[in-house]
Short mmCIF file of C-alpha atoms and ligand atoms in Angstrom, two decimals:
data_model
loop_
_atom_site.label_atom_id
_atom_site.label_comp_id
_atom_site.label_asym_id
_atom_site.label_seq_id
_atom_site.Cartn_x
_atom_site.Cartn_y
_atom_site.Cartn_z
CA MET C 1 -14.63 5.39 -3.47
CA THR C 2 -15.22 1.32 -4.36
CA SER C 3 -17.88 -0.14 -6.23
CA SER C 4 -18.02 -3.10 -7.67
CA GLN C 5 -17.15 -2.71 -10.38
CA GLY C 6 -14.38 0.61 -9.93
CA PHE C 7 -13.12 3.43 -8.37
CA VAL C 8 -11.02 6.83 -8.91
CA CYS C 9 -7.56 6.26 -10.14
CA ARG C 10 -5.41 7.99 -7.63
CA VAL C 11 -3.44 8.96 -10.21
CA CYS C 12 -5.43 10.17 -12.56
CA SER C 13 -8.74 10.53 -11.62
CA ALA C 14 -10.26 8.37 -14.62
CA ARG C 15 -12.44 5.16 -13.74
CA ALA C 16 -10.09 1.79 -12.44
CA SER C 17 -11.72 -1.63 -12.81
CA THR C 18 -11.27 -3.57 -9.71
CA PHE C 19 -10.41 -7.57 -10.73
CA LEU C 20 -10.09 -8.99 -7.44
CA SER C 21 -12.07 -8.74 -4.18
CA PHE C 22 -10.83 -10.55 -1.45
CA GLY C 23 -14.01 -9.73 0.84
CA PRO C 24 -13.28 -7.96 4.41
CA MET C 25 -9.51 -8.74 5.24
CA PRO C 26 -7.98 -7.18 9.06
CA LEU C 27 -4.25 -5.24 8.63
CA ALA C 28 -1.87 -6.92 8.01
CA ASN C 29 0.05 -6.14 10.60
CA GLY C 30 -2.08 -5.43 13.33
CA PHE C 31 -1.46 -8.50 15.04
CA LEU C 32 -3.30 -8.40 18.31
CA SER C 33 -3.83 -9.85 21.44
CA ALA C 34 -6.79 -12.65 22.23
CA ALA C 35 -8.38 -9.63 24.16
CA ASP C 36 -8.93 -7.41 21.20
CA PHE C 37 -10.79 -10.14 18.62
CA HIS C 38 -13.59 -8.55 19.54
CA GLY C 39 -14.08 -5.83 17.19
CA GLU C 40 -11.43 -5.88 15.25
CA PHE C 41 -11.33 -4.28 12.21
CA ARG C 42 -11.83 -4.96 8.81
CA PHE C 43 -11.86 -3.01 5.66
CA GLU C 44 -13.26 -4.94 2.36
CA LEU C 45 -9.11 -6.12 0.13
CA SER C 46 -9.81 -4.82 -3.38
CA VAL C 47 -7.74 -4.47 -6.56
CA GLY C 48 -8.37 -3.00 -9.45
CA PHE C 49 -6.12 -1.94 -12.84
CA CYS C 50 -6.46 1.92 -13.97
CA PRO C 51 -6.53 1.48 -17.82
CA ALA C 52 -5.54 5.42 -18.39
CA CYS C 53 -2.67 5.26 -16.50
CA CYS C 54 -1.47 1.82 -15.47
CA MET C 55 -1.17 1.92 -11.62
CA VAL C 56 -3.08 -1.22 -10.22
CA GLN C 57 -3.78 -0.40 -7.05
CA LEU C 58 -6.74 -1.07 -3.45
CA GLY C 59 -10.14 0.00 -3.97
CA GLU C 60 -10.15 1.20 -0.32
CA GLN C 61 -7.43 1.49 2.13
CA PRO C 62 -7.37 2.26 5.95
CA ARG C 63 -6.65 5.62 7.10
CA ARG C 64 -2.29 5.56 7.24
CA ASP C 65 -2.38 6.43 10.69
CA GLN C 66 -4.41 3.14 11.88
CA MET C 67 -2.10 1.21 9.82
CA PHE C 68 1.58 2.80 11.38
CA GLY C 69 0.88 3.92 14.32
CA PRO C 70 3.45 3.91 17.55
CA ASN C 71 2.81 0.23 17.59
CA TYR C 72 3.96 -0.93 13.92
CA PRO C 73 5.36 -4.05 15.19
CA TYR C 74 7.63 -4.23 11.10
CA TYR C 75 11.32 -3.79 11.90
CA SER C 76 12.89 -3.39 9.21
CA SER C 77 16.14 -5.35 9.77
CA THR C 78 15.05 -9.13 11.41
CA SER C 79 16.87 -10.37 7.93
CA SER C 80 20.48 -10.94 6.85
CA SER C 81 20.31 -11.03 3.92
CA MET C 82 17.92 -7.56 3.82
CA SER C 83 20.66 -5.80 6.21
CA GLU C 84 22.66 -6.74 3.76
CA HIS C 85 20.97 -5.64 0.46
CA PHE C 86 20.90 -1.93 2.62
CA ALA C 87 24.17 -1.86 2.58
CA ARG C 88 25.38 -1.96 -0.60
CA PHE C 89 21.88 0.30 -1.39
CA ALA C 90 23.43 2.85 0.77
CA ALA C 91 26.82 2.40 -0.52
CA THR C 92 25.70 2.92 -4.29
CA ILE C 93 23.90 5.88 -3.21
CA LEU C 94 27.28 7.52 -1.15
CA ASP C 95 29.20 6.75 -4.40
CA GLU C 96 27.32 9.16 -6.38
CA LEU C 97 27.39 12.23 -4.02
CA PRO C 98 30.62 14.66 -4.56
CA THR C 99 32.34 14.16 -2.33
CA SER C 100 34.78 17.93 -2.44
CA GLU C 101 31.06 19.00 -0.54
CA ARG C 102 28.93 18.37 2.38
CA SER C 103 26.00 16.43 0.87
CA LEU C 104 21.77 16.54 2.49
CA ILE C 105 20.69 12.25 1.83
CA VAL C 106 16.52 12.23 3.11
CA GLU C 107 15.36 8.68 3.70
CA LEU C 108 11.56 8.59 3.73
CA GLY C 109 10.04 5.70 5.02
CA SER C 110 13.26 4.67 7.17
CA ASN C 111 12.15 2.72 9.80
CA ASP C 112 14.12 1.07 12.24
CA GLY C 113 17.36 2.43 10.39
CA ILE C 114 17.69 -0.06 8.79
CA MET C 115 19.81 1.81 5.37
CA LEU C 116 20.06 4.81 7.38
CA ARG C 117 23.13 3.89 9.62
CA HIS C 118 24.81 3.10 6.25
CA LEU C 119 24.07 6.38 4.65
CA THR C 120 27.41 7.82 6.76
CA ARG C 121 30.39 9.40 5.68
CA PRO C 122 33.00 12.95 6.67
CA GLY C 123 30.64 15.97 4.94
CA VAL C 124 27.21 13.18 4.47
CA THR C 125 24.06 14.81 6.77
CA ALA C 126 21.44 11.81 6.53
CA VAL C 127 18.17 12.59 8.34
CA GLY C 128 15.43 10.11 8.35
CA ILE C 129 11.53 10.59 7.62
CA ASP C 130 9.15 7.80 9.79
CA PRO C 131 5.63 7.91 10.77
CA SER C 132 6.53 5.09 13.83
CA THR C 133 7.22 6.17 16.62
CA SER C 134 8.29 2.13 18.12
CA VAL C 135 10.12 1.88 14.39
CA ALA C 136 12.27 5.42 14.99
CA GLN C 137 12.89 4.79 18.65
CA ARG C 138 14.83 1.51 17.13
CA ALA C 139 17.03 4.15 14.82
CA ARG C 140 16.80 7.26 17.08
CA ASP C 141 18.41 4.37 20.12
CA GLN C 142 21.40 3.78 17.47
CA GLY C 143 22.22 8.29 16.66
CA LEU C 144 20.52 8.66 14.07
CA ASN C 145 18.68 11.32 12.89
CA ILE C 146 14.71 10.36 12.37
CA VAL C 147 11.86 13.36 12.16
CA VAL C 148 8.82 10.86 13.44
CA SER C 149 5.81 12.00 10.58
CA PHE C 150 4.23 10.90 7.72
CA PHE C 151 5.76 12.76 4.58
CA ASP C 152 4.95 15.75 2.63
CA ALA C 153 5.52 19.22 0.97
CA ASP C 154 5.52 20.78 4.84
CA VAL C 155 7.93 18.59 6.01
CA ALA C 156 10.30 18.10 3.34
CA ALA C 157 9.06 22.60 3.46
CA ARG C 158 10.82 22.21 7.35
CA ILE C 159 12.90 19.91 6.17
CA ALA C 160 14.55 22.22 3.14
CA GLU C 161 14.49 25.44 6.48
CA GLU C 162 16.80 23.34 8.26
CA TYR C 163 19.29 21.35 5.92
CA GLY C 164 18.66 22.55 3.10
CA SER C 165 18.02 20.89 -0.15
CA ALA C 166 17.93 17.54 -0.38
CA ASP C 167 21.37 15.72 -2.71
CA VAL C 168 19.12 12.61 -2.62
CA ILE C 169 16.10 11.31 -1.27
CA VAL C 170 15.83 7.77 -0.56
CA GLY C 171 12.73 5.54 0.28
CA ALA C 172 12.83 1.31 0.26
CA ASN C 173 8.72 -0.10 0.52
CA VAL C 174 7.16 3.16 1.04
CA MET C 175 6.07 4.80 -1.97
CA CYS C 176 3.78 2.31 -2.40
CA HIS C 177 2.30 2.65 0.96
CA ILE C 178 1.23 6.00 0.75
CA ALA C 179 -2.24 6.44 -0.79
CA ASP C 180 -1.66 10.58 -1.74
CA PRO C 181 1.35 10.02 -4.59
CA HIS C 182 0.92 13.28 -5.88
CA GLU C 183 1.77 14.90 -1.88
CA VAL C 184 5.02 12.63 -1.74
CA LEU C 185 6.04 13.78 -5.16
CA ARG C 186 5.10 17.82 -4.09
CA GLY C 187 7.43 17.60 -1.42
CA VAL C 188 9.79 15.72 -3.40
CA ARG C 189 9.89 18.47 -6.00
CA ARG C 190 9.94 21.25 -2.72
CA LEU C 191 13.42 19.37 -0.91
CA LEU C 192 16.11 18.07 -4.49
CA LYS C 193 19.10 20.23 -5.46
CA PRO C 194 18.94 20.42 -9.26
CA GLY C 195 20.00 18.00 -10.89
CA ALA C 196 18.83 15.76 -8.25
CA VAL C 197 17.46 12.03 -7.53
CA PHE C 198 14.46 10.41 -5.81
CA VAL C 199 15.58 6.86 -6.05
CA PHE C 200 13.21 4.36 -4.72
CA GLU C 201 12.40 0.54 -4.53
CA ASP C 202 8.74 -1.32 -3.68
CA PRO C 203 7.41 -5.24 -5.07
CA TYR C 204 7.35 -5.06 -8.74
CA LEU C 205 3.68 -5.02 -10.44
CA GLY C 206 5.66 -7.62 -12.96
CA ASP C 207 6.72 -9.95 -10.49
CA VAL C 208 3.51 -10.35 -8.34
CA VAL C 209 1.63 -11.15 -12.22
CA HIS C 210 4.75 -13.41 -13.15
CA ARG C 211 5.27 -15.73 -9.67
CA VAL C 212 1.21 -15.03 -9.41
CA SER C 213 2.30 -13.71 -5.11
CA TYR C 214 -0.80 -12.22 -4.72
CA ASP C 215 0.04 -12.33 -1.34
CA GLN C 216 1.85 -8.82 -1.67
CA ILE C 217 -1.84 -7.06 -2.12
CA TYR C 218 -2.68 -5.90 2.07
CA ASP C 219 -3.50 -2.92 3.21
CA GLU C 220 -0.11 -1.11 3.07
CA HIS C 221 0.50 -2.01 -1.34
CA VAL C 222 -2.13 0.85 -2.33
CA PHE C 223 -0.27 0.85 -5.06
CA LEU C 224 1.66 -1.83 -7.30
CA PHE C 225 4.27 -0.44 -9.40
CA ALA C 226 5.13 -0.88 -13.27
CA ALA C 227 7.31 1.26 -15.08
CA THR C 228 5.09 2.30 -17.21
CA SER C 229 2.13 3.82 -13.88
CA ILE C 230 5.67 5.51 -12.30
CA ALA C 231 6.34 7.04 -15.93
CA ASN C 232 3.19 8.37 -16.14
CA LEU C 233 2.58 9.53 -12.30
CA ALA C 234 6.77 11.50 -12.70
CA ARG C 235 4.71 12.97 -15.93
CA LEU C 236 2.36 14.54 -13.51
CA HIS C 237 4.57 16.42 -11.50
CA ASP C 238 6.81 17.46 -14.61
CA MET C 239 9.71 15.09 -13.74
CA GLU C 240 10.65 11.79 -15.34
CA LEU C 241 11.97 8.24 -15.53
CA VAL C 242 15.68 8.58 -15.62
CA ASP C 243 16.20 4.72 -14.44
CA VAL C 244 15.20 1.77 -13.27
CA ALA C 245 17.20 -1.67 -12.38
CA PRO C 246 15.65 -5.13 -10.72
CA GLN C 247 15.74 -6.12 -7.21
CA SER C 248 16.09 -9.85 -5.89
CA VAL C 249 14.61 -9.18 -2.78
CA HIS C 250 11.08 -8.87 -1.09
CA GLY C 251 10.09 -11.06 -4.14
CA GLY C 252 11.17 -9.27 -7.39
CA SER C 253 11.38 -5.32 -6.61
CA MET C 254 11.95 -2.41 -8.92
CA ARG C 255 14.29 0.61 -7.84
CA PHE C 256 13.47 3.68 -9.93
CA THR C 257 14.93 7.48 -10.32
CA LEU C 258 13.12 10.39 -10.80
CA ALA C 259 14.74 13.15 -11.53
CA ARG C 260 13.14 17.09 -12.86
CA LEU C 261 12.68 17.61 -16.53
CA GLY C 262 15.39 17.38 -19.16
CA GLU C 263 18.01 17.81 -16.13
CA ARG C 264 19.70 13.52 -16.47
CA GLN C 265 19.55 11.75 -19.27
CA VAL C 266 17.36 8.87 -19.26
CA SER C 267 18.85 5.81 -19.10
CA ASP C 268 17.85 2.58 -21.88
CA ARG C 269 17.31 0.49 -19.20
CA VAL C 270 13.86 2.48 -19.16
CA GLY C 271 13.27 2.14 -22.82
CA LEU C 272 13.79 -1.03 -22.21
CA LEU C 273 11.39 -2.08 -19.32
CA LEU C 274 8.48 0.24 -20.70
CA GLN C 275 8.70 -1.71 -23.35
CA GLN C 276 8.91 -5.28 -21.72
CA GLU C 277 5.60 -4.17 -20.18
CA ARG C 278 4.52 -4.06 -22.66
CA VAL C 279 5.00 -6.66 -24.57
CA GLY C 280 3.71 -8.40 -21.54
CA GLY C 281 1.04 -7.01 -21.07
CA LEU C 282 1.47 -5.36 -17.98
CA CYS C 283 -1.00 -3.10 -19.13
CA ASN C 284 -3.85 -4.89 -20.37
CA PHE C 285 -7.21 -5.83 -18.12
CA GLU C 286 -6.78 -9.11 -19.48
CA THR C 287 -3.53 -9.78 -17.39
CA PHE C 288 -5.10 -9.02 -14.22
CA GLU C 289 -8.51 -11.35 -15.00
CA GLU C 290 -5.93 -14.08 -16.17
CA LEU C 291 -3.91 -13.38 -12.22
CA ARG C 292 -6.98 -13.41 -10.96
CA ARG C 293 -7.80 -16.73 -12.47
CA SER C 294 -4.09 -18.45 -10.84
CA ILE C 295 -4.84 -16.37 -7.59
CA GLU C 296 -8.07 -18.09 -7.44
CA LYS C 297 -6.33 -22.01 -8.29
CA SER C 298 -3.56 -21.37 -6.01
CA ARG C 299 -6.15 -20.66 -2.63
CA ASP C 300 -8.00 -23.44 -4.51
CA ASP C 301 -4.25 -25.47 -4.15
CA LEU C 302 -2.67 -24.30 -0.80
CA ARG C 303 -6.49 -25.08 1.04
CA ALA C 304 -6.90 -29.21 -0.41
CA LEU C 305 -2.30 -29.46 0.15
CA LEU C 306 -3.71 -28.09 3.34
CA GLY C 307 -7.28 -29.92 3.63
CA GLY C 308 -5.26 -33.56 3.53
CA LEU C 309 -2.24 -33.09 5.42
CA ARG C 310 -4.31 -32.51 8.40
CA ALA C 311 -6.84 -35.41 7.94
CA LYS C 312 -3.39 -37.22 7.66
CA GLY C 313 -2.46 -36.29 11.21
CA LYS C 314 0.35 -33.82 10.18
CA ARG C 315 1.90 -30.80 12.55
CA ILE C 316 2.07 -27.30 9.81
CA VAL C 317 3.83 -24.65 11.85
CA GLY C 318 3.90 -21.50 9.72
CA TYR C 319 7.45 -19.76 8.86
CA GLY C 320 7.83 -16.10 9.05
CA ALA C 321 4.56 -14.14 10.30
CA THR C 322 4.92 -11.88 7.22
CA SER C 323 2.69 -9.19 6.25
CA LYS C 324 2.02 -11.16 3.35
CA SER C 325 1.12 -14.09 4.85
CA THR C 326 -1.82 -11.96 6.27
CA THR C 327 -3.65 -12.17 2.91
CA VAL C 328 -3.23 -15.88 2.37
CA THR C 329 -4.21 -17.12 6.01
CA ASN C 330 -7.40 -14.91 5.22
CA TYR C 331 -7.43 -15.77 1.99
CA CYS C 332 -7.79 -18.40 1.91
CA GLY C 333 -9.24 -19.33 5.11
CA ILE C 334 -6.03 -20.62 7.19
CA THR C 335 -7.34 -21.08 10.87
CA PRO C 336 -5.10 -22.52 13.77
CA ASP C 337 -6.80 -26.42 12.65
CA LEU C 338 -4.67 -26.36 10.06
CA VAL C 339 -1.35 -25.19 11.26
CA GLU C 340 -0.43 -24.76 14.61
CA TYR C 341 1.21 -21.82 14.99
CA LEU C 342 3.88 -19.46 13.69
CA SER C 343 7.05 -18.54 14.23
CA ASP C 344 8.83 -15.48 13.85
CA THR C 345 11.95 -14.23 15.37
CA THR C 346 10.08 -10.48 16.01
CA PRO C 347 9.82 -10.44 20.07
CA ALA C 348 6.98 -7.13 19.20
CA LYS C 349 4.11 -10.19 17.03
CA GLN C 350 5.00 -13.34 19.87
CA GLY C 351 3.28 -14.54 21.95
CA LYS C 352 0.11 -12.32 19.91
CA PHE C 353 -2.06 -14.22 17.23
CA SER C 354 -1.58 -13.22 13.11
CA PRO C 355 -4.49 -10.50 12.42
CA GLY C 356 -7.86 -12.08 11.36
CA ALA C 357 -7.54 -15.70 10.94
CA HIS C 358 -6.07 -15.72 14.30
CA ILE C 359 -3.02 -17.94 14.28
CA PRO C 360 -0.65 -17.68 17.71
CA VAL C 361 2.74 -16.64 16.55
CA ARG C 362 4.96 -17.82 18.98
CA PRO C 363 8.83 -17.54 19.05
CA TYR C 364 11.28 -19.25 16.12
CA ARG C 365 13.05 -21.49 19.75
CA GLU C 366 9.83 -23.26 19.95
CA PHE C 367 10.32 -24.42 15.77
CA VAL C 368 13.63 -25.80 16.79
CA THR C 369 12.97 -27.33 19.92
CA ARG C 370 9.76 -29.33 17.93
CA TYR C 371 10.40 -29.88 14.95
CA PRO C 372 6.85 -29.89 13.09
CA ASP C 373 6.08 -32.42 10.03
CA TYR C 374 5.16 -29.65 7.66
CA ALA C 375 6.53 -25.94 7.53
CA LEU C 376 4.35 -23.29 5.37
CA LEU C 377 7.11 -21.38 4.46
CA PHE C 378 5.06 -17.78 4.47
CA ALA C 379 8.73 -15.81 4.09
CA TRP C 380 9.47 -16.88 1.11
CA ASN C 381 11.17 -13.90 0.53
CA HIS C 382 13.81 -15.26 2.30
CA ALA C 383 13.72 -18.35 0.88
CA THR C 384 17.75 -18.65 0.66
CA GLU C 385 18.70 -17.59 4.04
CA ILE C 386 15.77 -19.42 5.54
CA LEU C 387 16.87 -23.08 3.66
CA THR C 388 20.33 -22.78 4.66
CA LYS C 389 19.72 -21.97 8.47
CA GLU C 390 16.71 -24.45 8.09
CA THR C 391 19.06 -27.21 6.83
CA GLU C 392 18.26 -29.47 10.20
CA PHE C 393 14.65 -29.49 9.39
CA ARG C 394 15.05 -30.38 6.66
CA LYS C 395 16.95 -33.43 7.66
CA SER C 396 15.23 -34.33 10.59
CA GLY C 397 11.96 -35.31 7.49
CA GLY C 398 10.87 -31.80 7.97
CA ARG C 399 9.18 -31.05 4.82
CA TRP C 400 8.47 -27.04 3.32
CA ILE C 401 5.68 -26.19 1.92
CA VAL C 402 5.44 -23.09 -0.93
CA TYR C 403 2.82 -21.46 -2.95
CA VAL C 404 4.88 -19.22 -4.46
CA PRO C 405 4.97 -19.71 -7.40
CA SER C 406 2.51 -22.03 -7.02
CA VAL C 407 1.74 -24.71 -4.80
CA ALA C 408 4.16 -27.43 -4.18
CA LEU C 409 5.93 -29.37 -1.78
CA LEU C 410 9.84 -28.03 -2.45
CA ALA C 411 11.53 -30.82 -3.02
CA ASP C 412 9.03 -31.95 -5.91
CA LEU C 413 9.68 -28.22 -7.23
P1 TYD I 1 8.99 -9.80 5.61
O1 TYD I 1 10.50 -10.58 4.73
O2 TYD I 1 10.09 -7.94 5.35
O3 TYD I 1 7.38 -9.47 5.10
P2 TYD I 1 6.63 -8.90 4.77
O4 TYD I 1 6.86 -7.66 4.17
O5 TYD I 1 5.76 -9.79 3.91
O6 TYD I 1 6.41 -8.96 6.25
O7 TYD I 1 9.35 -9.90 6.87
C1 TYD I 1 9.95 -11.10 7.94
C2 TYD I 1 9.42 -11.85 8.88
O8 TYD I 1 9.83 -13.90 8.98
C3 TYD I 1 8.94 -10.72 10.18
O9 TYD I 1 8.56 -10.73 10.89
C4 TYD I 1 10.77 -11.93 10.75
C5 TYD I 1 10.07 -12.87 9.49
N1 TYD I 1 11.07 -14.10 9.62
C6 TYD I 1 11.82 -15.08 10.25
O10 TYD I 1 10.90 -15.72 11.38
N2 TYD I 1 12.88 -15.71 10.04
C7 TYD I 1 13.43 -15.70 9.80
O11 TYD I 1 14.69 -16.52 9.23
C8 TYD I 1 13.25 -14.84 7.89
C9 TYD I 1 14.73 -13.44 7.00
C10 TYD I 1 12.63 -13.38 8.54
ZN1 ZN I 2 -4.96 5.95 -13.16
#
């Protein structure tokens, strides 16, 4: 599908232009044991822009069962602020439903049930769909109703047969993971009741461009959505973008609401955001060439900072073995010589090594027991939660290194 210059757009089949090639990369969540270093999976990570539909997307994506297999180690419920976010998201969904009738909510990519567990009310049936048995089991343990599968038109038909049509379909951080959005929208269209909506949120392209948060680019994120590209995609399915709502989670996300064409009033917020994207250059290739230059500078600055600190004998630990950190460590050439280990609270990642860069992942208690001189904030999207929790680290003389929106020591910001 890829060439050095471009590839076929997954949305509209026009020619997309590559603006950045990262080279061979591992899976962002492919945490592994030392025994598996040899023969570790890699693929060519590159990202391009389609001038016809404005969709930013990967040139190549690994097979979906390679990424979202039975041992997928990403559990959504690892942050208190995310749990609060999903409780609020669920409340807004429930508020939209009529209280008098029985309702069906379907969640795509329900992971460990972080949102689904809040989608309960007498008269409401909530069904989650997730392909990864590891996380789905965690949701089932809470008594939630989970279909272990990728979502497509056939699964939609099966759900419709068993439960009836959906009053609302929701998805958080799942649409941008799916290489064939047409299959999803065919399924969604099939499953929605007349007048019902599909509400989903994903990292927002505008935030990636403005914050130079290039670590959102990795195997799972096959798309970086903007209102313009989502409106174009929806139109191909006789659907339309009827609302948008910016969210602060995941370093800046957008919640999109789609309905069948003409079935819902379109909010003024949609037109405003489309205009903002036009004016802000989100539909121009030059914007992405400029982004590439900013990304290269970010890489050079981070390497220089870490190298300089290590030359002075300082200890540096990565905070959060995030999926995003896989892009940063591999693209910037951050090895265990520079970053001693990654501290992470997820048991499934602890004791393993980070994909590609092979930095050990250790339990959080090691960080607290012996603070390093510097902590590199890979979980920067949780900065508020983490900085509040880690006042002792700062008091003991520890310093934070960040790289979004630019490489800096936190006190310098
Ligand atoms: P997340 O923010 O979802 O990032 P990504 O989508 O890039 O994987 O992942 C957060 C990771 O950071 C997860 O592995 C848990 C870890 N973490 C900590 O170790 N400590 C913390 O205080 C927080 C908030 C997260
Ligand atoms: Zn296109």
